[in-house]
Amino acid sequence: MELTPIWLLFVLSSVPVSISVTVPTLTVHPSSVFSGESVTLTCGIQPSTGWTYQWDIPGSSRDFETNTSFYTISEATVSDQGEYKCYGVSERSRKTSYSNTVQLTVEDGNVILESPAYPVTEGDPLTLRCRYRYQPSNISADFYKDGTLLQNSTTGEMTIPAVSKSHEGLYKCSNPERGESAGSWVTVQNAGSSKLVVVAVCVVGLLFAFALVIVIVLLYRRCKDSGSGTLRRQPDWQDQSTNQSSDPDQRTNQSSERNQSQSAERKGAQSEYMPLQKRSTDDYDTLTPLYMPLQKDYEEEYDDVDV
């Protein structure tokens, strides 16, 4: 009968059900807020149930934990500004990888440039919007990149239909009534970078699965060869020996019975022969010889001797 070793069961039970690496998607809305406003970050993981969420937030040496995929800052301050990431921990303590990084901007002034909180892929559209703490009568805005005027917009928005690597840089906007916003950096990533990440994740997952299968097979063969996983039936004489050694009281009683039996046998053997009883110096009444000894009738003649 083949038995699976306990350590092999432990290894198999500790292997995640899914080998693929889960990558959460982090979004923030809005990505730029005035101090005192509310902002919500969402950590998306599929499947969406059975997770606790860990948040890597600026200015904290420890991750913040929530039971929901939402992290809300009810009244943002400048200290809340910075980069945010998240990851999930399943009920079986399996961790996902870190999510993408998002940038949160908190402005103490009166003008904010709303820009994407994460890198923009080449070929995608880019929309920038100038937002005000107090709505001006004239909502027009001027948009700048790296200090150079790009466009004057009467709607307070500027759109680039398809971005390229040359559109990466520091942007800001200004309004004649409310002033100028702080600078906001826009990152443009290659179109193939996201696909490369997916391919890399798949390759790593396959290599891990292949290595795991090899390790399990080698361990199982080693266990099978050593015989540690085989249940053997003990011979009958070993069972008897085990039963005898497992009951010390029974073993003691059997030894006592054997001693008593041997003592009785010795007493019986002694009773078959009557010991010599000496009644006088020359006469023993209890001596009964099996053969009649020679009797001397005369001093020099024996009549009954046959030579």
Tab-separated table of C-alpha atoms in Angstrom:
chain	number	residue	atom	x	y	z
A	1	MET	CA	0.000	0.000	0.000
A	2	GLU	CA	1.539	3.292	-1.108
A	3	LEU	CA	1.216	6.231	1.257
A	4	THR	CA	1.841	9.856	0.295
A	5	PRO	CA	4.411	11.385	2.680
A	6	ILE	CA	3.160	14.084	5.007
A	7	TRP	CA	5.783	16.559	3.810
A	8	LEU	CA	4.700	16.010	0.202
A	9	LEU	CA	1.098	16.759	1.138
A	10	PHE	CA	2.304	19.928	2.848
A	11	VAL	CA	4.191	21.034	-0.276
A	12	LEU	CA	1.179	20.356	-2.488
A	13	SER	CA	-1.218	22.159	-0.145
A	14	SER	CA	1.039	25.214	-0.022
A	15	VAL	CA	1.079	25.583	-3.820
A	16	PRO	CA	-1.328	28.291	-5.011
A	17	VAL	CA	-4.299	27.084	-7.014
A	18	SER	CA	-3.421	29.544	-9.760
A	19	ILE	CA	0.163	29.762	-10.968
A	20	SER	CA	-0.431	32.977	-12.909
A	21	VAL	CA	0.657	36.235	-11.297
A	22	THR	CA	-2.215	38.588	-10.452
A	23	VAL	CA	-1.518	42.235	-11.177
A	24	PRO	CA	-3.950	44.716	-9.580
A	25	THR	CA	-5.036	47.865	-11.389
A	26	LEU	CA	-4.983	51.059	-9.318
A	27	THR	CA	-7.036	54.101	-10.309
A	28	VAL	CA	-7.596	57.440	-8.571
A	29	HIS	CA	-10.409	59.938	-9.030
A	30	PRO	CA	-9.800	62.744	-9.250
A	31	SER	CA	-6.037	62.627	-9.666
A	32	SER	CA	-5.631	66.273	-8.656
A	33	VAL	CA	-7.571	67.855	-5.785
A	34	PHE	CA	-7.544	71.002	-3.720
A	35	SER	CA	-6.699	70.695	-0.043
A	36	GLY	CA	-9.837	69.811	1.914
A	37	GLU	CA	-11.423	67.889	-0.949
A	38	SER	CA	-12.162	64.165	-1.048
A	39	VAL	CA	-10.342	61.650	-3.235
A	40	THR	CA	-10.851	57.893	-3.728
A	41	LEU	CA	-8.361	55.267	-4.896
A	42	THR	CA	-9.580	51.898	-6.232
A	43	CYS	CA	-7.498	48.703	-6.292
A	44	GLY	CA	-8.973	46.312	-8.863
A	45	ILE	CA	-8.181	42.571	-8.510
A	46	GLN	CA	-9.795	39.690	-10.399
A	47	PRO	CA	-11.570	37.764	-9.004
A	48	SER	CA	-12.810	40.559	-6.777
A	49	THR	CA	-13.746	38.457	-3.707
A	50	GLY	CA	-11.644	36.904	-0.953
A	51	TRP	CA	-8.997	39.646	-0.712
A	52	THR	CA	-7.662	42.073	1.833
A	53	TYR	CA	-6.017	45.160	0.372
A	54	GLN	CA	-2.671	46.645	1.317
A	55	TRP	CA	-1.909	50.257	0.406
A	56	ASP	CA	1.541	51.752	-0.036
A	57	ILE	CA	0.949	55.403	0.785
A	58	PRO	CA	3.346	58.385	0.904
A	59	GLY	CA	4.934	59.279	4.219
A	60	SER	CA	4.209	55.903	5.863
A	61	SER	CA	6.726	53.149	6.585
A	62	ARG	CA	3.949	50.565	6.934
A	63	ASP	CA	1.250	49.480	4.509
A	64	PHE	CA	-2.314	50.446	5.336
A	65	GLU	CA	-4.852	47.575	5.242
A	66	THR	CA	-8.519	47.639	4.220
A	67	ASN	CA	-11.151	44.945	3.662
A	68	THR	CA	-12.543	46.775	0.624
A	69	SER	CA	-10.932	47.757	-2.663
A	70	PHE	CA	-11.489	51.446	-1.919
A	71	TYR	CA	-9.193	53.828	-0.084
A	72	THR	CA	-10.794	57.239	0.510
A	73	ILE	CA	-9.189	60.415	1.813
A	74	SER	CA	-12.069	62.541	3.036
A	75	GLU	CA	-10.101	65.786	3.448
A	76	ALA	CA	-6.856	65.743	1.534
A	77	THR	CA	-3.839	67.754	2.620
A	78	VAL	CA	-0.549	68.496	0.909
A	79	SER	CA	1.043	65.678	2.946
A	80	ASP	CA	-1.238	63.212	1.098
A	81	GLN	CA	0.360	64.144	-2.202
A	82	GLY	CA	2.633	61.570	-3.818
A	83	GLU	CA	2.741	58.100	-5.359
A	84	TYR	CA	0.352	55.305	-4.361
A	85	LYS	CA	0.453	51.530	-4.952
A	86	CYS	CA	-1.584	48.570	-3.745
A	87	TYR	CA	-1.544	44.780	-3.635
A	88	GLY	CA	-3.886	42.059	-2.419
A	89	VAL	CA	-3.605	39.192	0.086
A	90	SER	CA	-5.940	36.230	-0.365
A	91	GLU	CA	-7.577	34.146	2.357
A	92	ARG	CA	-4.791	31.576	1.857
A	93	SER	CA	-2.154	34.299	2.361
A	94	ARG	CA	-1.245	34.383	-1.324
A	95	LYS	CA	0.008	37.826	-2.325
A	96	THR	CA	-0.427	39.517	-5.661
A	97	SER	CA	2.244	41.651	-7.232
A	98	TYR	CA	2.192	45.414	-6.737
A	99	SER	CA	-0.197	47.431	-8.849
A	100	ASN	CA	0.715	50.246	-11.171
A	101	THR	CA	1.750	53.515	-9.501
A	102	VAL	CA	-0.587	56.509	-9.510
A	103	GLN	CA	0.312	60.108	-8.719
A	104	LEU	CA	-1.982	62.159	-6.481
A	105	THR	CA	-1.631	65.945	-6.561
A	106	VAL	CA	-2.973	68.090	-3.733
A	107	GLU	CA	-2.974	71.864	-4.348
A	108	ASP	CA	-3.204	74.591	-1.720
A	109	GLY	CA	-3.654	77.305	-4.374
A	110	ASN	CA	-6.601	78.232	-6.586
A	111	VAL	CA	-5.648	76.471	-9.871
A	112	ILE	CA	-5.010	72.785	-10.601
A	113	LEU	CA	-3.919	71.096	-13.810
A	114	GLU	CA	-5.747	67.781	-14.051
A	115	SER	CA	-3.553	65.239	-15.833
A	116	PRO	CA	-3.369	61.396	-15.964
A	117	ALA	CA	-2.186	59.828	-12.729
A	118	TYR	CA	-0.420	57.021	-14.606
A	119	PRO	CA	1.707	56.733	-17.794
A	120	VAL	CA	-0.004	57.307	-21.119
A	121	THR	CA	0.627	54.769	-23.884
A	122	GLU	CA	1.879	55.924	-27.247
A	123	GLY	CA	-1.003	56.450	-29.673
A	124	ASP	CA	-3.584	57.091	-26.931
A	125	PRO	CA	-5.254	60.513	-26.530
A	126	LEU	CA	-4.177	62.884	-23.744
A	127	THR	CA	-6.552	65.403	-22.179
A	128	LEU	CA	-5.435	68.175	-19.814
A	129	ARG	CA	-7.889	70.323	-17.927
A	130	CYS	CA	-7.430	73.503	-15.901
A	131	ARG	CA	-9.619	73.428	-12.757
A	132	TYR	CA	-10.259	76.243	-10.261
A	133	ARG	CA	-11.105	76.326	-6.560
A	134	TYR	CA	-13.415	79.227	-7.194
A	135	GLN	CA	-14.997	79.325	-10.612
A	136	PRO	CA	-13.865	82.416	-12.561
A	137	SER	CA	-16.038	84.334	-14.958
A	138	ASN	CA	-13.540	83.589	-17.701
A	139	ILE	CA	-12.666	79.879	-17.795
A	140	SER	CA	-10.130	80.160	-20.596
A	141	ALA	CA	-6.619	78.830	-19.893
A	142	ASP	CA	-3.163	78.785	-21.361
A	143	PHE	CA	-1.301	75.470	-21.432
A	144	TYR	CA	2.479	75.152	-21.213
A	145	LYS	CA	4.943	72.317	-21.701
A	146	ASP	CA	8.417	72.689	-20.216
A	147	GLY	CA	7.796	76.466	-19.987
A	148	THR	CA	6.721	76.842	-23.624
A	149	LEU	CA	3.169	77.919	-24.535
A	150	LEU	CA	1.351	75.170	-26.398
A	151	GLN	CA	-2.217	76.337	-26.672
A	152	ASN	CA	-4.784	78.872	-25.519
A	153	SER	CA	-8.114	77.202	-24.786
A	154	THR	CA	-11.418	78.964	-24.230
A	155	THR	CA	-12.902	75.872	-22.603
A	156	GLY	CA	-10.060	75.338	-20.129
A	157	GLU	CA	-9.145	71.986	-21.726
A	158	MET	CA	-6.478	70.783	-24.156
A	159	THR	CA	-6.455	67.434	-25.999
A	160	ILE	CA	-3.655	65.690	-27.885
A	161	PRO	CA	-5.311	63.042	-30.126
A	162	ALA	CA	-2.347	60.626	-30.231
A	163	VAL	CA	0.627	61.113	-27.961
A	164	SER	CA	4.173	60.139	-28.779
A	165	LYS	CA	7.352	60.035	-26.772
A	166	SER	CA	7.976	63.678	-27.642
A	167	HIS	CA	4.880	64.722	-25.649
A	168	GLU	CA	6.435	63.577	-22.385
A	169	GLY	CA	7.326	66.470	-20.081
A	170	LEU	CA	6.199	68.977	-17.422
A	171	TYR	CA	2.849	70.668	-18.051
A	172	LYS	CA	1.001	73.536	-16.343
A	173	CYS	CA	-1.864	75.928	-17.009
A	174	SER	CA	-2.787	79.487	-16.073
A	175	ASN	CA	-5.882	81.680	-15.899
A	176	PRO	CA	-5.899	85.450	-16.053
A	177	GLU	CA	-8.110	85.696	-12.955
A	178	ARG	CA	-7.008	82.740	-10.766
A	179	GLY	CA	-3.343	82.465	-11.548
A	180	GLU	CA	-1.070	79.556	-12.472
A	181	SER	CA	-1.153	75.904	-11.478
A	182	ALA	CA	1.715	73.816	-10.199
A	183	GLY	CA	3.619	71.726	-12.743
A	184	SER	CA	2.457	68.175	-13.479
A	185	TRP	CA	4.710	65.575	-15.154
A	186	VAL	CA	3.219	63.457	-17.946
A	187	THR	CA	4.896	60.126	-18.740
A	188	VAL	CA	4.530	58.406	-22.121
A	189	GLN	CA	5.281	54.670	-22.363
A	190	ASN	CA	5.968	52.542	-25.412
A	191	ALA	CA	3.007	50.758	-26.933
A	192	GLY	CA	4.733	47.375	-26.624
A	193	SER	CA	5.733	47.770	-22.964
A	194	SER	CA	2.380	46.645	-21.588
A	195	LYS	CA	2.378	43.596	-23.872
A	196	LEU	CA	5.933	42.847	-22.806
A	197	VAL	CA	4.855	42.825	-19.176
A	198	VAL	CA	2.077	40.343	-19.919
A	199	VAL	CA	4.445	38.070	-21.847
A	200	ALA	CA	7.048	38.259	-19.074
A	201	VAL	CA	4.434	37.348	-16.458
A	202	CYS	CA	3.276	34.361	-18.522
A	203	VAL	CA	6.843	33.126	-19.051
A	204	VAL	CA	7.683	33.433	-15.357
A	205	GLY	CA	4.494	31.558	-14.456
A	206	LEU	CA	5.258	28.712	-16.856
A	207	LEU	CA	8.858	28.399	-15.643
A	208	PHE	CA	7.691	28.316	-12.041
A	209	ALA	CA	5.107	25.630	-12.810
A	210	PHE	CA	7.672	23.523	-14.703
A	211	ALA	CA	10.243	23.797	-11.905
A	212	LEU	CA	7.619	22.930	-9.303
A	213	VAL	CA	6.559	19.791	-11.160
A	214	ILE	CA	10.189	18.646	-11.454
A	215	VAL	CA	10.817	19.186	-7.742
A	216	ILE	CA	7.691	17.252	-6.743
A	217	VAL	CA	8.558	14.330	-9.055
A	218	LEU	CA	12.131	14.118	-7.744
A	219	LEU	CA	10.987	14.239	-4.124
A	220	TYR	CA	8.366	11.570	-4.740
A	221	ARG	CA	10.868	9.254	-6.425
A	222	ARG	CA	13.351	9.707	-3.623
A	223	CYS	CA	10.700	8.886	-1.064
A	224	LYS	CA	9.566	5.847	-3.040
A	225	ASP	CA	13.134	4.519	-3.428
A	226	SER	CA	13.906	4.882	0.261
A	227	GLY	CA	10.733	3.024	1.150
A	228	SER	CA	9.612	5.649	3.617
A	229	GLY	CA	6.295	5.895	1.893
A	230	THR	CA	5.507	2.101	1.981
A	231	LEU	CA	3.540	0.435	4.743
A	232	ARG	CA	4.985	-3.088	5.381
A	233	ARG	CA	3.278	-5.920	7.268
A	234	GLN	CA	5.287	-7.230	10.173
A	235	PRO	CA	5.972	-11.003	10.324
A	236	ASP	CA	3.953	-13.080	12.767
A	237	TRP	CA	6.934	-13.639	15.002
A	238	GLN	CA	7.421	-9.884	15.255
A	239	ASP	CA	3.748	-9.501	16.155
A	240	GLN	CA	4.122	-12.122	18.869
A	241	SER	CA	7.276	-10.475	20.124
A	242	THR	CA	5.525	-7.129	20.120
A	243	ASN	CA	2.526	-8.508	21.973
A	244	GLN	CA	4.742	-10.157	24.553
A	245	SER	CA	6.878	-7.071	25.052
A	246	SER	CA	3.845	-4.814	25.186
A	247	ASP	CA	2.446	-6.476	28.359
A	248	PRO	CA	5.050	-6.487	31.143
A	249	ASP	CA	2.568	-7.909	33.715
A	250	GLN	CA	1.771	-10.909	31.517
A	251	ARG	CA	5.475	-11.510	30.916
A	252	THR	CA	6.117	-11.436	34.687
A	253	ASN	CA	3.266	-13.904	35.397
A	254	GLN	CA	4.518	-16.329	32.753
A	255	SER	CA	8.027	-16.231	34.239
A	256	SER	CA	6.622	-16.858	37.727
A	257	GLU	CA	4.587	-19.847	36.501
A	258	ARG	CA	7.647	-21.364	34.823
A	259	ASN	CA	9.672	-21.000	38.046
A	260	GLN	CA	6.913	-22.657	40.097
A	261	SER	CA	6.674	-25.546	37.601
A	262	GLN	CA	10.417	-26.140	37.678
A	263	SER	CA	10.413	-26.071	41.477
A	264	ALA	CA	7.622	-28.644	41.596
A	265	GLU	CA	9.478	-30.925	39.211
A	266	ARG	CA	12.580	-30.783	41.333
A	267	LYS	CA	10.559	-31.660	44.451
A	268	GLY	CA	8.951	-34.605	42.652
A	269	ALA	CA	12.290	-35.960	41.552
A	270	GLN	CA	13.623	-35.731	45.067
A	271	SER	CA	10.605	-37.631	46.458
A	272	GLU	CA	11.332	-40.691	44.272
A	273	TYR	CA	14.456	-41.436	46.223
A	274	MET	CA	14.527	-41.734	49.968
A	275	PRO	CA	17.589	-40.129	51.395
A	276	LEU	CA	19.926	-42.214	53.467
A	277	GLN	CA	19.082	-42.099	57.137
A	278	LYS	CA	21.934	-42.942	59.449
A	279	ARG	CA	20.667	-44.687	62.614
A	280	SER	CA	23.918	-46.087	63.822
A	281	THR	CA	27.506	-46.173	62.878
A	282	ASP	CA	27.334	-49.608	61.261
A	283	ASP	CA	23.700	-50.060	60.272
A	284	TYR	CA	21.449	-48.371	57.663
A	285	ASP	CA	17.879	-49.679	57.717
A	286	THR	CA	16.635	-47.752	54.749
A	287	LEU	CA	19.247	-48.928	52.284
A	288	THR	CA	17.629	-51.144	49.649
A	289	PRO	CA	20.192	-52.094	47.037
A	290	LEU	CA	19.122	-53.231	43.581
A	291	TYR	CA	21.687	-56.011	43.636
A	292	MET	CA	22.578	-58.238	46.597
A	293	PRO	CA	26.152	-57.646	47.537
A	294	LEU	CA	28.515	-60.502	48.043
A	295	GLN	CA	28.128	-62.063	51.473
A	296	LYS	CA	31.203	-63.486	53.118
A	297	ASP	CA	30.292	-66.783	54.901
A	298	TYR	CA	33.730	-67.514	56.056
A	299	GLU	CA	36.893	-65.708	56.323
A	300	GLU	CA	38.574	-67.353	53.288
A	301	GLU	CA	35.654	-68.916	51.292
A	302	TYR	CA	32.823	-67.524	49.181
A	303	ASP	CA	30.234	-70.105	48.112
A	304	ASP	CA	28.090	-67.967	45.816
A	305	VAL	CA	30.706	-66.508	43.610
A	306	ASP	CA	30.677	-67.538	39.985
A	307	VAL	CA	33.880	-66.748	38.299
